[in-house]
CSV table of C-alpha atoms in Angstrom, one decimal:
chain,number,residue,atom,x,y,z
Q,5,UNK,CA,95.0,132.9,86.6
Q,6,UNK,CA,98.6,132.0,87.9
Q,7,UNK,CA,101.6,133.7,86.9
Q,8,UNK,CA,104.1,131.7,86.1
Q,9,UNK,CA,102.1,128.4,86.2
Q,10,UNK,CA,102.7,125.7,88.9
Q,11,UNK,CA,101.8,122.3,89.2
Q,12,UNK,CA,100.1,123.1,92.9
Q,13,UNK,CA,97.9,126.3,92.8
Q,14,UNK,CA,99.1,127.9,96.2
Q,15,UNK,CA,97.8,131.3,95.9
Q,16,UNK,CA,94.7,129.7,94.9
Q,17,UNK,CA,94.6,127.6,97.7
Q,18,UNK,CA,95.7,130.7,100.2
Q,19,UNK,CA,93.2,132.4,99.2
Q,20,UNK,CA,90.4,129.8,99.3
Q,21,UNK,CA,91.2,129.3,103.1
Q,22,UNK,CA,91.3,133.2,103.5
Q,23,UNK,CA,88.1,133.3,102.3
Q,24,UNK,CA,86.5,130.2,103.9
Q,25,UNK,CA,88.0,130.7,107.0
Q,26,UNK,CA,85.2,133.0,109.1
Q,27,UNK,CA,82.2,130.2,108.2
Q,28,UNK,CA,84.4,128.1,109.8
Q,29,UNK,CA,85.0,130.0,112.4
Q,30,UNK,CA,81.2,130.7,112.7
Q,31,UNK,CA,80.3,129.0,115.9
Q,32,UNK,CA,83.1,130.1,117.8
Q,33,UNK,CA,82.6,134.1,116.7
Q,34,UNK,CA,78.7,133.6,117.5
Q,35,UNK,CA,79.2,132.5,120.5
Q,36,UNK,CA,81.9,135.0,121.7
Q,37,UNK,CA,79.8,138.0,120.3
Q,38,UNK,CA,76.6,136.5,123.0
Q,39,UNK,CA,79.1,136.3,125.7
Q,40,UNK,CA,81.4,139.2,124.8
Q,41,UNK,CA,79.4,142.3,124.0
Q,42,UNK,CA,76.0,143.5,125.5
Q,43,UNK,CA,73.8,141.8,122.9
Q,44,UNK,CA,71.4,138.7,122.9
Q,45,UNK,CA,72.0,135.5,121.3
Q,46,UNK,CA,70.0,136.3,118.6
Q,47,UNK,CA,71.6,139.7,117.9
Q,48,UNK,CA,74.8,137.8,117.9
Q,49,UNK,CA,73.7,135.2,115.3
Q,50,UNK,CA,72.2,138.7,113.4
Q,51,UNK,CA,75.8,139.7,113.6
Q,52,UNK,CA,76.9,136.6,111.8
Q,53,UNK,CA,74.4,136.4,109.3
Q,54,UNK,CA,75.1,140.3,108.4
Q,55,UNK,CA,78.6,139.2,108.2
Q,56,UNK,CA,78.3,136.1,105.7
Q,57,UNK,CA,75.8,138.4,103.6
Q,58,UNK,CA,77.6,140.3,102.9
Q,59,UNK,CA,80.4,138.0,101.8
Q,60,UNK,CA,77.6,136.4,99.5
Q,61,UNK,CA,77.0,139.7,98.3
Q,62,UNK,CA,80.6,139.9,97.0
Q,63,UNK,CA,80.5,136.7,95.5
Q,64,UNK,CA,77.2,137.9,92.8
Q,65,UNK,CA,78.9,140.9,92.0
Q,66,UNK,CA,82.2,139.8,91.0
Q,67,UNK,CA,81.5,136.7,89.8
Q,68,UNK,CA,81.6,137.1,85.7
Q,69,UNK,CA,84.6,140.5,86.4
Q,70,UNK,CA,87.4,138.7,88.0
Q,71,UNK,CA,88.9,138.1,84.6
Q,72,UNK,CA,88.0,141.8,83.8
Q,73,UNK,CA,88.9,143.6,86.7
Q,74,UNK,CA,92.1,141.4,87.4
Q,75,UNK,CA,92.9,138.4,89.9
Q,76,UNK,CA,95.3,140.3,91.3
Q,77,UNK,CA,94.2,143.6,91.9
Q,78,UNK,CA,90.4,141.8,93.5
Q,79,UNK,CA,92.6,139.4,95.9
Q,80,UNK,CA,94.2,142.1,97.1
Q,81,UNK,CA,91.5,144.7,97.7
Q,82,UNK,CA,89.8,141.5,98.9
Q,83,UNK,CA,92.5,140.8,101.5
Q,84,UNK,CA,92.7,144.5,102.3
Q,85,UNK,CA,89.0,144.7,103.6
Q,86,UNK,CA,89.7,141.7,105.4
Q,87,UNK,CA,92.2,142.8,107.9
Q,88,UNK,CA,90.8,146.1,108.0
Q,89,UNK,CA,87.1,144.7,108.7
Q,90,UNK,CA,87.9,142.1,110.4
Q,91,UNK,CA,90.7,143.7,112.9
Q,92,UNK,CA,88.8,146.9,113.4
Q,93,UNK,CA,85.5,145.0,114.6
Q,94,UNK,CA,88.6,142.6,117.2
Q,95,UNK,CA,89.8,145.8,119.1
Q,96,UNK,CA,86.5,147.5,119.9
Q,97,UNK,CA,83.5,146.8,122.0
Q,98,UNK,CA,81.1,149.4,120.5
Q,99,UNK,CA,78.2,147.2,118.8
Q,100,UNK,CA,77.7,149.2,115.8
Q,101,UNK,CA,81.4,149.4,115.1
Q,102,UNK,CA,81.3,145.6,115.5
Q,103,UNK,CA,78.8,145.2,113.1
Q,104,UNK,CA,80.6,147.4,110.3
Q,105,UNK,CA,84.0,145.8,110.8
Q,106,UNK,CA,82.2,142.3,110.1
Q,107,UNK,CA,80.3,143.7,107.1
Q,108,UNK,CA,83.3,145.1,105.7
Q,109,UNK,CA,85.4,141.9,106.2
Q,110,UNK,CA,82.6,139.7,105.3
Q,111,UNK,CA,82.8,141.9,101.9
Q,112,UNK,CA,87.2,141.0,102.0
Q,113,UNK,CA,85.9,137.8,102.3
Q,114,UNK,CA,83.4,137.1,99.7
Q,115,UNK,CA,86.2,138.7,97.2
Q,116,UNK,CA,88.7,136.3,97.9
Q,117,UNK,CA,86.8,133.8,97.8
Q,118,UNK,CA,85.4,134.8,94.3
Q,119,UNK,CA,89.1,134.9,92.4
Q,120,UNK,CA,89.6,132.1,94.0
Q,121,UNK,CA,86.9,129.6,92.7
Q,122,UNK,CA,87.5,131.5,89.4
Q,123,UNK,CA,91.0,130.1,89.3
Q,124,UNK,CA,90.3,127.1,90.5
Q,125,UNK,CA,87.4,126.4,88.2
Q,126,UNK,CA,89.8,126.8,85.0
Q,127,UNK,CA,92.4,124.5,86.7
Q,128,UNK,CA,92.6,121.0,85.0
Q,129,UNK,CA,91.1,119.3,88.2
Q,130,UNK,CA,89.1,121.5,90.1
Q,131,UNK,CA,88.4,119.2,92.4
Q,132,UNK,CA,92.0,118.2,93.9
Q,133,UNK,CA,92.3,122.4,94.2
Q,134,UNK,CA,89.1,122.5,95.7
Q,135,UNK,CA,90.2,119.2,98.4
Q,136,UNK,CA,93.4,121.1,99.4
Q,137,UNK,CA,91.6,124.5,100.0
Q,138,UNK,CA,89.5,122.7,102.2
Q,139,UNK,CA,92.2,120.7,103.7
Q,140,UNK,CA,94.2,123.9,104.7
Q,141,UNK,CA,90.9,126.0,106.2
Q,142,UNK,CA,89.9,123.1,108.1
Q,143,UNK,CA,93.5,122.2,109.8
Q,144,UNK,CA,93.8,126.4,110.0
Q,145,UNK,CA,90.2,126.4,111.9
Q,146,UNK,CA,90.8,123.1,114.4
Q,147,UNK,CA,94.1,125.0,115.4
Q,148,UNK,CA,92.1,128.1,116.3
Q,149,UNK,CA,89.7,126.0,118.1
Q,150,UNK,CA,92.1,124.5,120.3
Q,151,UNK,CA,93.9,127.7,121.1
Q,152,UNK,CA,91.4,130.7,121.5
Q,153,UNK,CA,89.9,129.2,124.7
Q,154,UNK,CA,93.2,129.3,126.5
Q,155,UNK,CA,93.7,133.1,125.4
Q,156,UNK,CA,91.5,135.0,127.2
Q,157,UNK,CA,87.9,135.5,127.4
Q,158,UNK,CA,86.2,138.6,124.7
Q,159,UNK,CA,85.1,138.9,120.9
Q,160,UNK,CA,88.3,140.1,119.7
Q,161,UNK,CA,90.4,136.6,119.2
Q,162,UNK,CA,88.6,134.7,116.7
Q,163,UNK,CA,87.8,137.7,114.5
Q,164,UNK,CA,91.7,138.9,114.6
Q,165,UNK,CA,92.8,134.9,113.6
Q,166,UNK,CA,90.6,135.8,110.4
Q,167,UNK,CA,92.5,139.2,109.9
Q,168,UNK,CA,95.8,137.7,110.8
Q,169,UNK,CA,95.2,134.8,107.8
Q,170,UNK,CA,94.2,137.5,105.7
Q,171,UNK,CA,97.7,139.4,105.8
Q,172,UNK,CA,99.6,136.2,105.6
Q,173,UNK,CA,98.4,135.4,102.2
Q,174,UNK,CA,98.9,138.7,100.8
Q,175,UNK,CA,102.5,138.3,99.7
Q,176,UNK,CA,101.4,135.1,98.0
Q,177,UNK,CA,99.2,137.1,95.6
Q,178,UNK,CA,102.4,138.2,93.5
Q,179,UNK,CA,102.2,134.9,92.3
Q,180,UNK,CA,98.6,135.6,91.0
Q,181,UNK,CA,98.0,137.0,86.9
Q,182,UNK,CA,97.0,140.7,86.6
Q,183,UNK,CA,94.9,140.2,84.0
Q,184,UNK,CA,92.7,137.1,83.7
Q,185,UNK,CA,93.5,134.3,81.0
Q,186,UNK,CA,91.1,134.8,77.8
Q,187,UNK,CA,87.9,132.4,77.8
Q,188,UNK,CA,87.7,129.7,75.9
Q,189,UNK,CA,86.8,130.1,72.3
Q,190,UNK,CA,84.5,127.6,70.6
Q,191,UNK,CA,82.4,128.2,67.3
Q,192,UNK,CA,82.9,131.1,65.7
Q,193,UNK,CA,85.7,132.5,68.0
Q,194,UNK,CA,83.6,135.0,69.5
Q,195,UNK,CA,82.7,135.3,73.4
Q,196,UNK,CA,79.1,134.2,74.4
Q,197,UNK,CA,78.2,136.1,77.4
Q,198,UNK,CA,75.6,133.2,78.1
Q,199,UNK,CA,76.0,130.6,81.0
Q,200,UNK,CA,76.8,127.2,79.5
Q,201,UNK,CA,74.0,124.5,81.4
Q,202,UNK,CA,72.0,127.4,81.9
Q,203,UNK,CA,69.2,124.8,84.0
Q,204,UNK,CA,71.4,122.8,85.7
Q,205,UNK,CA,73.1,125.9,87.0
Q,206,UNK,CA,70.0,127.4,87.7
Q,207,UNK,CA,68.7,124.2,90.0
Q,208,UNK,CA,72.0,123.9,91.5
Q,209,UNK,CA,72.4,128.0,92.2
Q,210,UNK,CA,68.7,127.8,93.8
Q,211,UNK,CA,69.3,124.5,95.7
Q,212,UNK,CA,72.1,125.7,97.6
Q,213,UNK,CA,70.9,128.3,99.8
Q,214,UNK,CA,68.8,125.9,101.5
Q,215,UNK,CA,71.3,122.8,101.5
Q,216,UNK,CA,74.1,126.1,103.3
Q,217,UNK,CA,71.2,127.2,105.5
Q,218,UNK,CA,70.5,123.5,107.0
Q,219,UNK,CA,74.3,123.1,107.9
Q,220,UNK,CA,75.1,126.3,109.6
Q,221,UNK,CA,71.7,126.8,111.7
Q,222,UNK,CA,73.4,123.7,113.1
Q,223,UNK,CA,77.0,125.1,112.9
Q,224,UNK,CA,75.9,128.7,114.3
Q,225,UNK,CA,74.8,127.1,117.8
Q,226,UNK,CA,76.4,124.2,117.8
Q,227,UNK,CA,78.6,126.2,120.6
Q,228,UNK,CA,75.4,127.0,122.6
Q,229,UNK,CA,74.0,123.3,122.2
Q,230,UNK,CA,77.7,122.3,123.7
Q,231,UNK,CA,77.6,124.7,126.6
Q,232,UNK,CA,73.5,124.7,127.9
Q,233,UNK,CA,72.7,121.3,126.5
Q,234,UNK,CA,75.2,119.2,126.7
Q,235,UNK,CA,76.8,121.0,130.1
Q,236,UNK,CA,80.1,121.1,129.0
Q,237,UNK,CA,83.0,123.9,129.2
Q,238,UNK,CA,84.0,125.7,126.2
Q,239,UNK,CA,87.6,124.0,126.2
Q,240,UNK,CA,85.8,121.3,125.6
Q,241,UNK,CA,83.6,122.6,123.3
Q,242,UNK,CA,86.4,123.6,121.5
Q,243,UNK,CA,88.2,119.9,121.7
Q,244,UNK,CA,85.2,118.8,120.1
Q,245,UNK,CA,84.9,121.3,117.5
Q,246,UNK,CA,88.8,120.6,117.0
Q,247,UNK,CA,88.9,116.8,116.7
Q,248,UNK,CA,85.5,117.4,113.9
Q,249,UNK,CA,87.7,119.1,111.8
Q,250,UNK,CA,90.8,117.1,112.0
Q,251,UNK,CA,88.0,114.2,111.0
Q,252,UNK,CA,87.4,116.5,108.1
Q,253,UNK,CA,90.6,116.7,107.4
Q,254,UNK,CA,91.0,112.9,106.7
Q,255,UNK,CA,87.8,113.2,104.9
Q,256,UNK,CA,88.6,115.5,102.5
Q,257,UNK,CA,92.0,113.1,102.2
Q,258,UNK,CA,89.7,110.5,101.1
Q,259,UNK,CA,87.7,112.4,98.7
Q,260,UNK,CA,90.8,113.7,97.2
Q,261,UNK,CA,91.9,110.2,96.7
Q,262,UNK,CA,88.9,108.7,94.9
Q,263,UNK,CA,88.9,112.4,92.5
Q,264,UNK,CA,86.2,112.3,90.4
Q,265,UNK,CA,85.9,108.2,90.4
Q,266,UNK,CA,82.7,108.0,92.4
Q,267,UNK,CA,81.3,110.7,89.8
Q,268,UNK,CA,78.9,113.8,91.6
Q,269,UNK,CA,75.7,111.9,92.3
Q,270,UNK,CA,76.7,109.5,95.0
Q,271,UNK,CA,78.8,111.9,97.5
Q,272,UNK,CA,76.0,114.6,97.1
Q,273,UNK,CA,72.9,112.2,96.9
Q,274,UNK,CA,74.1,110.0,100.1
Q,275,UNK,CA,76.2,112.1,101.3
Q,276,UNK,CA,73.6,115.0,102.0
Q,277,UNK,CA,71.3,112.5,103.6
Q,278,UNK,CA,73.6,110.8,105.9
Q,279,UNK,CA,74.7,114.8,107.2
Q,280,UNK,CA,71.2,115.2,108.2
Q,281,UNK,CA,71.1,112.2,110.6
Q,282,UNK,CA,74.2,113.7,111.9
Q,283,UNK,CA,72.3,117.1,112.3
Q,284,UNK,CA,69.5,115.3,114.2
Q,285,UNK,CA,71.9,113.4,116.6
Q,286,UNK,CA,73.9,116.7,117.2
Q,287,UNK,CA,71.0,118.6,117.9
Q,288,UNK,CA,69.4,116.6,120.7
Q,289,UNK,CA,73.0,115.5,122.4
Q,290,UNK,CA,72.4,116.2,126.4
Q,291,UNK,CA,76.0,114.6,126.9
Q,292,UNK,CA,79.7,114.6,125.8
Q,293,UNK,CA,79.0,111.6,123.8
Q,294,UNK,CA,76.2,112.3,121.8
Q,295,UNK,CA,77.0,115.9,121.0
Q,296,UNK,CA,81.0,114.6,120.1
Q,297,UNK,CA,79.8,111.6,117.9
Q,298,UNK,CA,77.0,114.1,115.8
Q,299,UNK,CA,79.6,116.9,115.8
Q,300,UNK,CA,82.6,114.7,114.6
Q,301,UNK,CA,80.7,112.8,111.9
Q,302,UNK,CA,78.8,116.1,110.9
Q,303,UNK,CA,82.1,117.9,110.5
Q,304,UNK,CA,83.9,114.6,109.0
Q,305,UNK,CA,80.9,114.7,106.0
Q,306,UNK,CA,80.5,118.2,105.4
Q,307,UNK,CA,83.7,119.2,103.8
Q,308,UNK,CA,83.6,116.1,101.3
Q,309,UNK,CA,79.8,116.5,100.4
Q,310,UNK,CA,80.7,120.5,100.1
Q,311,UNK,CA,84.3,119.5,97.6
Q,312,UNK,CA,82.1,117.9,95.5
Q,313,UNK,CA,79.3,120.1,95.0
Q,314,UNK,CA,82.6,122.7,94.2
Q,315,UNK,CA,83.7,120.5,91.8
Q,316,UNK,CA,79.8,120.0,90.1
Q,317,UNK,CA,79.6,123.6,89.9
Q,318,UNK,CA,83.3,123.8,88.2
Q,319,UNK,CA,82.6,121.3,85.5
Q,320,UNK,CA,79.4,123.2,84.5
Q,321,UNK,CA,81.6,126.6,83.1
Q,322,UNK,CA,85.4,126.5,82.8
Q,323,UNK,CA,85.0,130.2,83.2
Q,324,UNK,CA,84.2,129.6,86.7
Q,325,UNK,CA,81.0,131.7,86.9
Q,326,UNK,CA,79.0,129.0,88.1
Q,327,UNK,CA,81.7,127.9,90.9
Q,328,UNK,CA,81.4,131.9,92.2
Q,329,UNK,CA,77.7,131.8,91.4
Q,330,UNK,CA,76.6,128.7,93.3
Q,331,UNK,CA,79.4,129.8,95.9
Q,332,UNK,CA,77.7,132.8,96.7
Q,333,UNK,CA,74.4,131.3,96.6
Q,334,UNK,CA,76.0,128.8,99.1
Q,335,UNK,CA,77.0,131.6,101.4
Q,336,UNK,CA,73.4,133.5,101.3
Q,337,UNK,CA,72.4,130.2,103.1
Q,338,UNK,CA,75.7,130.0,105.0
Q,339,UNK,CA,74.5,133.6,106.5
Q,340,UNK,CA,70.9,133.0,107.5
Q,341,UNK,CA,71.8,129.6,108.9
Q,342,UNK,CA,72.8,131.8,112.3
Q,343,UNK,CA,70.0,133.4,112.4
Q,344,UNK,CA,67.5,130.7,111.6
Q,345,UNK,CA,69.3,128.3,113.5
Q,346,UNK,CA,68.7,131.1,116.7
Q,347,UNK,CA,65.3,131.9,115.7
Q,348,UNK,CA,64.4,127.8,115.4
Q,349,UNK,CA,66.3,126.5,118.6
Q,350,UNK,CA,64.9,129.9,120.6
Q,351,UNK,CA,60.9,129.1,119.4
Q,352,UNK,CA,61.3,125.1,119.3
Q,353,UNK,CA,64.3,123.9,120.9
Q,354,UNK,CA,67.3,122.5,119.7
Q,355,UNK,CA,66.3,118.9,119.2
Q,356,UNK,CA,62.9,120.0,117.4
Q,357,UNK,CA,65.5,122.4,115.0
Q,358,UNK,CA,67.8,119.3,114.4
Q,359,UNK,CA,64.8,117.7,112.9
Q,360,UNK,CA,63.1,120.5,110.9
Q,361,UNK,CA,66.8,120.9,109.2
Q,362,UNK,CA,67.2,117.2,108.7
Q,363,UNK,CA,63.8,116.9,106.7
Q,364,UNK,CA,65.1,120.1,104.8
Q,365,UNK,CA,68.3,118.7,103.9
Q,366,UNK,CA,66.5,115.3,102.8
Q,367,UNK,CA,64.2,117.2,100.5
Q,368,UNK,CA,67.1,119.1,98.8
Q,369,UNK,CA,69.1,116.4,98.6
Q,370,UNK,CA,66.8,115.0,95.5
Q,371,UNK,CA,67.5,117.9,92.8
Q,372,UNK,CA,71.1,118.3,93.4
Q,373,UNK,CA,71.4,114.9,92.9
Q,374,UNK,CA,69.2,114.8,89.3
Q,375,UNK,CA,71.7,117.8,88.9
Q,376,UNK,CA,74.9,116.1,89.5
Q,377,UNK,CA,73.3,113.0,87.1
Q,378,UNK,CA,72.7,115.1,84.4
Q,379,UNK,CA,75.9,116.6,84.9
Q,380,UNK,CA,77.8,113.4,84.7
Q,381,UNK,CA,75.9,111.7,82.3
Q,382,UNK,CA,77.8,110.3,79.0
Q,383,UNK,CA,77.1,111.4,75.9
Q,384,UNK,CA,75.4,109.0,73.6
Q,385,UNK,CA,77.0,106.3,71.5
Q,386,UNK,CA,76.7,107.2,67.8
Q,387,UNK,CA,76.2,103.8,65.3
Q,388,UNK,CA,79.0,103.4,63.1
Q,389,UNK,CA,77.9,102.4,59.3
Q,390,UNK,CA,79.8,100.3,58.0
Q,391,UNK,CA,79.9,100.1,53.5
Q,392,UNK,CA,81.6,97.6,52.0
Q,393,UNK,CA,83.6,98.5,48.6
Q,394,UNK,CA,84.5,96.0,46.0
Q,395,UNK,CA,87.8,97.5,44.8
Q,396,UNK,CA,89.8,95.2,42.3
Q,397,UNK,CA,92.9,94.3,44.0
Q,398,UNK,CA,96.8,95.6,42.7
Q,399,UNK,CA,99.7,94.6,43.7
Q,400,UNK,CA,101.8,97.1,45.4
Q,401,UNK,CA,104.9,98.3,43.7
Q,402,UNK,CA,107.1,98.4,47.1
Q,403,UNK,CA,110.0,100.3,44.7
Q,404,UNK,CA,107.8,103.6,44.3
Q,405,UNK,CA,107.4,104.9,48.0
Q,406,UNK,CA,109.2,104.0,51.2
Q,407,UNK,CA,108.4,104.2,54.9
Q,408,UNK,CA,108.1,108.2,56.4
Q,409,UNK,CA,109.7,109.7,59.0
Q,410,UNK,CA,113.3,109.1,60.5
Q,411,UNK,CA,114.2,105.9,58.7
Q,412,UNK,CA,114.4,107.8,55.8
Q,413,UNK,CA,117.9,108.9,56.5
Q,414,UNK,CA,119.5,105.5,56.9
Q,415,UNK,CA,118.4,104.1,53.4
Q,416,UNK,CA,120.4,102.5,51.5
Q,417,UNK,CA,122.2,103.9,48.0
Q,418,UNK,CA,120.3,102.8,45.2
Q,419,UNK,CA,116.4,102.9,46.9
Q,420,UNK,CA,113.3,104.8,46.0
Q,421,UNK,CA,115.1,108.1,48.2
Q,422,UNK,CA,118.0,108.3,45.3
């Protein structure tokens, strides 16, 4: 995937954050699309939702052609739609031209993001690629968070920060193979089209959408819950969202640390379940404190639970077509979690969503888990026979061979090597 090789997969890296980096920006573009153009909050989560879709879109159809179509070439078309997309929908106001511009760079997007899990699924650890992406879209997010507010008001800002990231990374996709590296060959030496762990996958693919939708119904009003809720300004909203991330950041540290130590199971198992609390406690906040303390821990949990389901989804296919599969699979949920989350806190409220999503998230919780057991499970021990044989004993006739390798060249004149 790299060309040359380095020790630190940078352009993988880049481009994961290119990628990841509208999700993250979710709330922020939501909310600045309700208060920015003539449309309801619901039309503005609609507006999200088409945006992430179609980023998941990308995601199914590239995800066994990167190798065939080229990492380089797909990064940058990727990164192409991206600024055009993106920066197109940030200098106008006219809705429908909004809504194409965030298609298209939803589309950018979803392309980056699918060379990039491709590469970083045929690393050696996955998982320390996949802690760095996260650790570079999350300090790249908190630093939009704490400067948009004090730009200006309007729509444009947070969706020409996404175009702006795309363009930077370009240049680093020299750096990237123009054709993919051959798959693995095992057997016969021929190439199986079939998925490896074809159930697990399967599970773990159909799990996600639900486990994506859960966190970003949250994430797509947490800016709304902040600001008619909790009563506070969006500076503050966006000190909030800010200090949530840099938690992630140290997070993700930590998760990077322990590698694959604590195996798959427990950070997705617990992990999942103690996000859900955090999702309940967010949701009903009618203060600074409550809505900081659910927001912070929510954001702190999220990247680290999310790096290891990455990693899960790696280890099933070196290829990487499960880590683009269940990738895009995670961003179908990623994009109707605006939407739902809307539809849910507009019907119910926001404390009454916080708990529907919480439930959700603890039922889903169970098969990824059974997933990430079977996953890591070892292989079983094979008994060892042990036959004795009588063999009549010799004794060696030390003149007739002498020790192999180097030592050979200092023996002495008149030895078995004369």
């Amino acid at each position: 995937m790299l060309a040359p090789r380095t020790t630190t997969p940078w352009p993988l890296v880049a481009l994961f954050t290119a990628g990841y980096l509208a999700p993250y920006l979710l709330p922020t573009v939501v909310g600045r699309l309700d208060s920015g153009l003539s449309v309801s909050a619901t039309q503005a989560g609609a507006i999200g939702s088409a945006l992430l879709l179609s980023s998941a879109s990308a995601g199914f159809l590239l995800a066994s052609r990167v190798d065939r179509l080229g990492p380089r070439s797909l990064a940058r078309a990727g990164l192409a739609l991206a600024v055009l997309g993106y920066g197109g929908a940030a200098l106008t106001t006219t809705v429908w031209a909004v809504v194409t511009g965030a298609v298209i760079g939803g589309f950018g997007s979803g392309t980056a993001t699918a060379v990039a899990a491709t590469g970083i699924a045929g690393r050696r650890e996955p998982h320390r690629t996949t802690t760095l992406g996260l650790l570079s879209v999350s300090a790249l997010a908190g630093a939009v968070y704490l400067t948009v507010p004090h730009l200006g008001p309007g729509h444009g800002l947070p969706l020409a920060a996404i175009a702006l990231t795309a363009l930077a990374v370009w240049p680093l996709t020299g750096r990237l193979a123009v054709r993919g590296t051959p798959p693995p060959q095992h057997g016969s030496g021929h190439d199986r089209p079939r998925l490896p762990h074809l159930r697990s996958g399967l599970v773990l693919a159909a799990a996600m959408p639900c486990w994506s939708m859960a966190q970003n119904s949250l994430w797509g009003v947490s800016g709304r819950i902040g600001l008619t809720q909790a009563h506070l300004t969006e500076a503050t909203v966006g000190v909030v969202f800010a200090v949530g991330l840099g938690a992630g950041l140290l997070g993700v540290i930590g998760a990077g640390a322990l590698g694959p130590r604590l195996g798959h199971a427990l950070p997705i198992g617990a992990g999942t379940a103690l996000i859900a609390g955090c999702i309940a406690v967010s949701a009903s906040a009618t203060g600074l404190t409550t809505f900081a303390a659910g927001e912070i821990a929510w954001n702190a949990l999220y990247p680290i639970v999310l790096s290891y389901v990455i990693g899960l989804a790696a280890s099933l296919d070196p290829r990487g077509r499960w880590a683009v599969l269940v990738g895009s699979a995670s961003s179908l949920g990623t994009a109707a979690g605006p939407l739902t989350g809307s539809v849910l806190s507009a019907q119910a409220g926001f404390p009454a969503m916080g708990l529907v999503l919480a439930a959700g998230l603890l039922v889903i919780a169970v098969p990824m888990t059974a997933v990430a057991l079977r996953a890591t499970r070892p292989a079983p021990a094979m008994d060892v026979l042990e036959i004795p044989v009588d063999a009549p004993s010799f004794p060696a006739d030390r003149s007739a061979y002498d020790t192999a390798g180097p030592r050979q060249a200092f023996a002495a004149p008149g030895s078995a090597m004369d």
